Amino acid sequence: MKIGFLGLGAMGSGMASNLLKAGHQVTVWNRSPEPAQALAARGAAIALEPAGAMAGDIALSILANDEAVLSVFSDALLSRAAPGLVHANMATVSIDAVRAMNAGHTKHGVGFAGAPVFGRPDAAAAGKLNIVVSGDPAFIAKLQPAFDCVAQKTWHLGSDPVEAHVVKIAGNLMIMSVIEMLSEALALCENCGVDPKKFAEIMTNSIFSAPVFRSYAALISEKTFEPAAFSMHLGLKDAGLALAAGRQSGTALPLVELIRAHFLEGIAHGDGDKDWSALSRVIARKSTLRQ
């Protein structure tokens, strides 16, 4: 299959690499050249402009934010897409951005599906992501062979591409809530003279043994915030996406309001490029712990 891949950050590079390993013909585009050159050494073709990655059977994209996806997937680009091409947006973006992309793709006869992913860069490199997808079933069927190369499971929803992105936004809301909860519990233990690492070991091997608790309890208790797999800046963005979705749907999200304020405080203290588990540093300061 001829696949275009747009966006070669920490997630996209691993995903594109797995498509190459599976034997697909992959054309990559990225704003900065270095990640594309690294994949070219593994057999990828490099597109000098986004249109070059829209000339095959399908295109996958995982760009940074609303501004990036809306600026790249413009009318000018979509009007140049190959006939029959289907595009899956795999980035975490707003509901409004997904609706705008869907309308633009429909206008130009380009297939579109929402297919955001759950997983950190190590999961992307290992082909162990979880994909949540919604859109026209025929479009999803065409995308599925590529999804199978980059994910351990694809979770199918309805025909509206927005649905998958609501699930992604809500899922990230849950992850940031886990980080907040762990940060407070670990701060309490440390202030009371209990080894936070021992507390994390007990909890994550008993009543909180899910992977999200295991991974973030380790990062927080060991204060391993660099290199960032997912930064505080990105956490702030996702908190904003959840609040925007809440406003549109009439859903109050008071916990997200609190967490967003903590992200802002962490960024103001210079932690914006650290992993979003560094939110625990904000909680530690508030609980009078020294950093």
mmCIF file of C-alpha atoms in Angstrom, residues 3-255:
data_model
loop_
_atom_site.group_PDB
_atom_site.id
_atom_site.type_symbol
_atom_site.label_atom_id
_atom_site.label_comp_id
_atom_site.label_asym_id
_atom_site.label_seq_id
_atom_site.Cartn_x
_atom_site.Cartn_y
_atom_site.Cartn_z
ATOM 1 C CA ILE A 3 0.946 5.527 2.447
ATOM 2 C CA GLY A 4 1.655 9.170 3.128
ATOM 3 C CA PHE A 5 2.660 10.118 6.665
ATOM 4 C CA LEU A 6 2.600 13.736 7.855
ATOM 5 C CA GLY A 7 4.154 14.710 11.184
ATOM 6 C CA LEU A 8 7.305 12.995 12.446
ATOM 7 C CA GLY A 9 7.522 13.946 16.083
ATOM 8 C CA ALA A 10 8.180 11.456 18.856
ATOM 9 C CA MET A 11 4.990 9.563 18.002
ATOM 10 C CA GLY A 12 4.947 9.867 14.231
ATOM 11 C CA SER A 13 8.509 8.695 13.671
ATOM 12 C CA GLY A 14 7.867 5.402 15.434
ATOM 13 C CA MET A 15 4.585 4.875 13.617
ATOM 14 C CA ALA A 16 6.068 5.574 10.189
ATOM 15 C CA SER A 17 8.971 3.255 10.974
ATOM 16 C CA ASN A 18 6.572 0.393 11.690
ATOM 17 C CA LEU A 19 4.780 0.975 8.394
ATOM 18 C CA LEU A 20 8.111 0.656 6.622
ATOM 19 C CA LYS A 21 8.935 -2.535 8.524
ATOM 20 C CA ALA A 22 5.640 -4.001 7.328
ATOM 21 C CA GLY A 23 6.681 -3.439 3.714
ATOM 22 C CA HIS A 24 4.465 -0.494 2.791
ATOM 23 C CA GLN A 25 5.626 2.244 0.427
ATOM 24 C CA VAL A 26 5.797 5.243 2.753
ATOM 25 C CA THR A 27 6.220 8.879 1.770
ATOM 26 C CA VAL A 28 6.890 11.169 4.734
ATOM 27 C CA TRP A 29 6.558 14.899 5.245
ATOM 28 C CA ASN A 30 7.691 16.956 8.201
ATOM 29 C CA ARG A 31 8.360 20.650 8.705
ATOM 30 C CA SER A 32 11.907 20.013 9.948
ATOM 31 C CA PRO A 33 13.980 17.755 7.690
ATOM 32 C CA GLU A 34 15.947 15.644 10.177
ATOM 33 C CA PRO A 35 13.224 13.113 11.134
ATOM 34 C CA ALA A 36 12.337 12.596 7.471
ATOM 35 C CA GLN A 37 15.983 12.021 6.572
ATOM 36 C CA ALA A 38 16.280 9.395 9.315
ATOM 37 C CA LEU A 39 13.323 7.508 7.847
ATOM 38 C CA ALA A 40 14.667 7.901 4.325
ATOM 39 C CA ALA A 41 17.650 5.845 5.448
ATOM 40 C CA ARG A 42 15.149 3.058 6.191
ATOM 41 C CA GLY A 43 13.469 3.273 2.800
ATOM 42 C CA ALA A 44 10.943 6.104 3.050
ATOM 43 C CA ALA A 45 10.488 8.655 0.287
ATOM 44 C CA ILE A 46 10.587 12.294 1.373
ATOM 45 C CA ALA A 47 7.887 14.728 0.304
ATOM 46 C CA LEU A 48 9.135 18.300 0.050
ATOM 47 C CA GLU A 49 5.613 19.614 0.601
ATOM 48 C CA PRO A 50 2.474 18.093 2.147
ATOM 49 C CA ALA A 51 0.911 17.357 -1.245
ATOM 50 C CA GLY A 52 3.621 14.777 -1.849
ATOM 51 C CA ALA A 53 2.242 12.724 1.025
ATOM 52 C CA MET A 54 -1.300 12.916 -0.358
ATOM 53 C CA ALA A 55 -0.584 11.063 -3.590
ATOM 54 C CA GLY A 56 -1.048 7.460 -2.483
ATOM 55 C CA ASP A 57 -3.838 5.197 -1.241
ATOM 56 C CA ILE A 58 -4.114 6.607 2.269
ATOM 57 C CA ALA A 59 -2.535 9.330 4.393
ATOM 58 C CA LEU A 60 -1.972 9.358 8.148
ATOM 59 C CA SER A 61 -1.157 12.505 10.076
ATOM 60 C CA ILE A 62 -0.188 13.262 13.651
ATOM 61 C CA LEU A 63 0.527 16.977 13.823
ATOM 62 C CA ALA A 64 0.933 19.087 16.937
ATOM 63 C CA ASN A 65 -2.306 20.998 17.402
ATOM 64 C CA ASP A 66 -5.357 22.644 15.824
ATOM 65 C CA GLU A 67 -3.316 25.343 14.129
ATOM 66 C CA ALA A 68 -1.023 22.795 12.507
ATOM 67 C CA VAL A 69 -3.750 20.500 11.172
ATOM 68 C CA LEU A 70 -5.937 23.320 9.867
ATOM 69 C CA SER A 71 -3.041 25.100 8.177
ATOM 70 C CA VAL A 72 -1.749 21.926 6.489
ATOM 71 C CA PHE A 73 -5.092 20.388 5.470
ATOM 72 C CA SER A 74 -6.303 23.445 3.631
ATOM 73 C CA ASP A 75 -8.474 23.608 0.530
ATOM 74 C CA ALA A 76 -5.302 24.054 -1.504
ATOM 75 C CA LEU A 77 -3.902 20.732 -0.273
ATOM 76 C CA LEU A 78 -7.124 18.736 -0.348
ATOM 77 C CA SER A 79 -7.836 19.797 -3.923
ATOM 78 C CA ARG A 80 -4.545 18.106 -4.919
ATOM 79 C CA ALA A 81 -5.118 14.793 -3.123
ATOM 80 C CA ALA A 82 -5.043 11.607 -5.169
ATOM 81 C CA PRO A 83 -8.469 10.310 -6.266
ATOM 82 C CA GLY A 84 -9.846 7.862 -3.701
ATOM 83 C CA LEU A 85 -7.349 8.802 -1.004
ATOM 84 C CA VAL A 86 -8.494 8.414 2.619
ATOM 85 C CA HIS A 87 -6.894 10.477 5.386
ATOM 86 C CA ALA A 88 -6.896 9.653 9.103
ATOM 87 C CA ASN A 89 -6.155 12.388 11.622
ATOM 88 C CA MET A 90 -4.360 10.667 14.511
ATOM 89 C CA ALA A 91 -3.495 13.778 16.522
ATOM 90 C CA THR A 92 -5.288 15.075 19.599
ATOM 91 C CA VAL A 93 -7.187 18.133 18.416
ATOM 92 C CA SER A 94 -10.392 19.977 19.238
ATOM 93 C CA ILE A 95 -13.881 18.982 18.222
ATOM 94 C CA ASP A 96 -14.115 22.180 16.161
ATOM 95 C CA ALA A 97 -10.933 21.300 14.268
ATOM 96 C CA VAL A 98 -12.243 17.807 13.452
ATOM 97 C CA ARG A 99 -15.517 19.244 12.175
ATOM 98 C CA ALA A 100 -13.664 21.732 10.002
ATOM 99 C CA MET A 101 -11.406 19.023 8.585
ATOM 100 C CA ASN A 102 -14.336 16.727 7.908
ATOM 101 C CA ALA A 103 -16.165 19.485 6.030
ATOM 102 C CA GLY A 104 -13.078 20.340 3.985
ATOM 103 C CA HIS A 105 -12.392 16.730 3.057
ATOM 104 C CA THR A 106 -16.016 16.165 2.067
ATOM 105 C CA LYS A 107 -15.976 19.284 -0.084
ATOM 106 C CA HIS A 108 -13.028 17.938 -2.079
ATOM 107 C CA GLY A 109 -14.106 14.287 -2.182
ATOM 108 C CA VAL A 110 -11.315 13.091 0.138
ATOM 109 C CA GLY A 111 -12.117 10.346 2.651
ATOM 110 C CA PHE A 112 -11.649 11.284 6.293
ATOM 111 C CA ALA A 113 -11.665 9.460 9.619
ATOM 112 C CA GLY A 114 -10.838 10.479 13.162
ATOM 113 C CA ALA A 115 -8.271 8.050 14.556
ATOM 114 C CA PRO A 116 -6.430 9.466 17.591
ATOM 115 C CA VAL A 117 -4.067 7.198 19.506
ATOM 116 C CA PHE A 118 -3.431 6.299 23.126
ATOM 117 C CA GLY A 119 0.159 5.527 24.065
ATOM 118 C CA ARG A 120 3.505 7.161 24.673
ATOM 119 C CA PRO A 121 6.444 7.197 22.200
ATOM 120 C CA ASP A 122 7.788 3.853 23.409
ATOM 121 C CA ALA A 123 4.445 2.254 22.547
ATOM 122 C CA ALA A 124 4.492 3.952 19.141
ATOM 123 C CA ALA A 125 7.955 2.568 18.419
ATOM 124 C CA ALA A 126 6.866 -0.919 19.491
ATOM 125 C CA GLY A 127 3.640 -0.859 17.454
ATOM 126 C CA LYS A 128 1.623 -1.166 20.679
ATOM 127 C CA LEU A 129 -0.651 1.861 20.446
ATOM 128 C CA ASN A 130 -4.403 1.807 20.880
ATOM 129 C CA ILE A 131 -6.330 3.559 18.097
ATOM 130 C CA VAL A 132 -9.845 4.897 18.536
ATOM 131 C CA VAL A 133 -11.467 5.407 15.131
ATOM 132 C CA SER A 134 -14.749 6.755 13.794
ATOM 133 C CA GLY A 135 -15.921 7.627 10.302
ATOM 134 C CA ASP A 136 -17.397 6.011 7.218
ATOM 135 C CA PRO A 137 -16.913 2.206 7.557
ATOM 136 C CA ALA A 138 -15.554 2.018 3.998
ATOM 137 C CA PHE A 139 -12.885 4.588 4.837
ATOM 138 C CA ILE A 140 -11.933 2.741 8.009
ATOM 139 C CA ALA A 141 -11.678 -0.569 6.140
ATOM 140 C CA LYS A 142 -9.170 1.020 3.758
ATOM 141 C CA LEU A 143 -7.136 2.391 6.684
ATOM 142 C CA GLN A 144 -7.199 -0.775 8.787
ATOM 143 C CA PRO A 145 -4.122 -2.509 7.296
ATOM 144 C CA ALA A 146 -2.040 0.522 8.256
ATOM 145 C CA PHE A 147 -3.610 0.671 11.715
ATOM 146 C CA ASP A 148 -2.673 -2.972 12.232
ATOM 147 C CA CYS A 149 0.992 -2.064 11.716
ATOM 148 C CA VAL A 150 1.107 0.632 14.370
ATOM 149 C CA ALA A 151 -1.366 -0.503 17.044
ATOM 150 C CA GLN A 152 -2.121 -3.528 19.176
ATOM 151 C CA LYS A 153 -5.846 -2.799 18.892
ATOM 152 C CA THR A 154 -8.216 -0.544 16.970
ATOM 153 C CA TRP A 155 -11.394 0.453 18.787
ATOM 154 C CA HIS A 156 -14.278 1.216 16.414
ATOM 155 C CA LEU A 157 -16.946 3.790 17.162
ATOM 156 C CA GLY A 158 -19.631 5.364 14.922
ATOM 157 C CA SER A 159 -19.694 7.124 11.575
ATOM 158 C CA ASP A 160 -18.934 10.666 12.805
ATOM 159 C CA PRO A 161 -15.169 11.397 12.977
ATOM 160 C CA VAL A 162 -15.819 13.612 16.006
ATOM 161 C CA GLU A 163 -16.706 10.614 18.180
ATOM 162 C CA ALA A 164 -13.173 9.228 18.290
ATOM 163 C CA HIS A 165 -11.790 12.605 19.262
ATOM 164 C CA VAL A 166 -14.274 13.000 22.101
ATOM 165 C CA VAL A 167 -13.038 9.646 23.439
ATOM 166 C CA LYS A 168 -9.429 10.794 23.106
ATOM 167 C CA ILE A 169 -10.080 14.079 24.901
ATOM 168 C CA ALA A 170 -11.985 12.298 27.679
ATOM 169 C CA GLY A 171 -9.266 9.662 27.953
ATOM 170 C CA ASN A 172 -6.562 12.277 28.360
ATOM 171 C CA LEU A 173 -8.768 13.963 30.971
ATOM 172 C CA MET A 174 -8.607 10.684 32.921
ATOM 173 C CA ILE A 175 -4.815 10.432 32.582
ATOM 174 C CA MET A 176 -4.208 13.956 33.854
ATOM 175 C CA SER A 177 -6.600 13.233 36.726
ATOM 176 C CA VAL A 178 -4.541 10.163 37.638
ATOM 177 C CA ILE A 179 -1.399 12.321 37.658
ATOM 178 C CA GLU A 180 -3.098 14.849 39.954
ATOM 179 C CA MET A 181 -4.332 12.096 42.290
ATOM 180 C CA LEU A 182 -0.978 10.323 42.472
ATOM 181 C CA SER A 183 0.831 13.612 43.051
ATOM 182 C CA GLU A 184 -1.351 14.440 46.044
ATOM 183 C CA ALA A 185 -1.191 10.924 47.540
ATOM 184 C CA LEU A 186 2.594 10.716 47.182
ATOM 185 C CA ALA A 187 3.020 14.195 48.667
ATOM 186 C CA LEU A 188 0.919 13.163 51.656
ATOM 187 C CA CYS A 189 3.027 10.052 52.213
ATOM 188 C CA GLU A 190 6.300 11.959 52.016
ATOM 189 C CA ASN A 191 5.093 14.690 54.368
ATOM 190 C CA CYS A 192 4.053 11.995 56.852
ATOM 191 C CA GLY A 193 7.411 10.234 56.698
ATOM 192 C CA VAL A 194 6.355 7.313 54.490
ATOM 193 C CA ASP A 195 8.643 6.381 51.594
ATOM 194 C CA PRO A 196 6.669 7.432 48.473
ATOM 195 C CA LYS A 197 8.390 4.763 46.382
ATOM 196 C CA LYS A 198 7.206 2.091 48.803
ATOM 197 C CA PHE A 199 3.686 3.520 48.697
ATOM 198 C CA ALA A 200 3.773 3.473 44.884
ATOM 199 C CA GLU A 201 4.964 -0.138 44.912
ATOM 200 C CA ILE A 202 2.143 -1.225 47.227
ATOM 201 C CA MET A 203 -0.620 0.577 45.355
ATOM 202 C CA THR A 204 0.459 -0.383 41.845
ATOM 203 C CA ASN A 205 0.808 -4.041 42.779
ATOM 204 C CA SER A 206 -2.531 -4.255 44.550
ATOM 205 C CA ILE A 207 -5.658 -2.128 44.067
ATOM 206 C CA PHE A 208 -4.218 0.285 41.439
ATOM 207 C CA SER A 209 -2.349 -2.119 39.160
ATOM 208 C CA ALA A 210 -3.408 -0.650 35.798
ATOM 209 C CA PRO A 211 -0.579 0.424 33.450
ATOM 210 C CA VAL A 212 -1.406 4.134 33.750
ATOM 211 C CA PHE A 213 -0.952 3.982 37.538
ATOM 212 C CA ARG A 214 2.231 1.935 37.279
ATOM 213 C CA SER A 215 3.929 4.208 34.779
ATOM 214 C CA TYR A 216 3.012 7.534 36.347
ATOM 215 C CA ALA A 217 3.569 6.417 39.948
ATOM 216 C CA ALA A 218 7.108 5.461 38.926
ATOM 217 C CA LEU A 219 7.758 8.737 37.121
ATOM 218 C CA ILE A 220 6.446 10.826 40.032
ATOM 219 C CA SER A 221 8.007 8.873 42.910
ATOM 220 C CA GLU A 222 11.380 8.733 41.143
ATOM 221 C CA LYS A 223 11.060 12.338 39.875
ATOM 222 C CA THR A 224 11.898 11.256 36.327
ATOM 223 C CA PHE A 225 10.562 14.208 34.359
ATOM 224 C CA GLU A 226 13.133 14.399 31.556
ATOM 225 C CA PRO A 227 13.228 13.605 28.739
ATOM 226 C CA ALA A 228 9.544 14.341 28.353
ATOM 227 C CA ALA A 229 7.433 11.779 26.534
ATOM 228 C CA PHE A 230 4.491 14.189 26.796
ATOM 229 C CA SER A 231 5.200 17.706 28.004
ATOM 230 C CA MET A 232 3.426 20.030 30.427
ATOM 231 C CA HIS A 233 2.741 22.341 27.471
ATOM 232 C CA LEU A 234 0.867 19.504 25.748
ATOM 233 C CA GLY A 235 -0.975 18.722 28.970
ATOM 234 C CA LEU A 236 -2.131 22.322 29.144
ATOM 235 C CA LYS A 237 -3.337 22.067 25.544
ATOM 236 C CA ASP A 238 -5.317 18.924 26.284
ATOM 237 C CA ALA A 239 -6.873 20.395 29.417
ATOM 238 C CA GLY A 240 -8.027 23.272 27.220
ATOM 239 C CA LEU A 241 -9.511 20.838 24.681
ATOM 240 C CA ALA A 242 -11.479 19.115 27.437
ATOM 241 C CA LEU A 243 -12.797 22.407 28.808
ATOM 242 C CA ALA A 244 -13.791 23.563 25.311
ATOM 243 C CA ALA A 245 -15.664 20.300 24.726
ATOM 244 C CA GLY A 246 -17.299 20.739 28.103
ATOM 245 C CA ARG A 247 -18.496 24.228 27.254
ATOM 246 C CA GLN A 248 -19.914 23.090 23.924
ATOM 247 C CA SER A 249 -21.776 20.167 25.482
ATOM 248 C CA GLY A 250 -22.837 21.905 28.685
ATOM 249 C CA THR A 251 -20.632 19.641 30.825
ATOM 250 C CA ALA A 252 -18.998 21.059 33.952
ATOM 251 C CA LEU A 253 -15.432 19.781 34.459
ATOM 252 C CA PRO A 254 -14.264 21.251 37.783
ATOM 253 C CA LEU A 255 -11.338 18.852 38.209
#
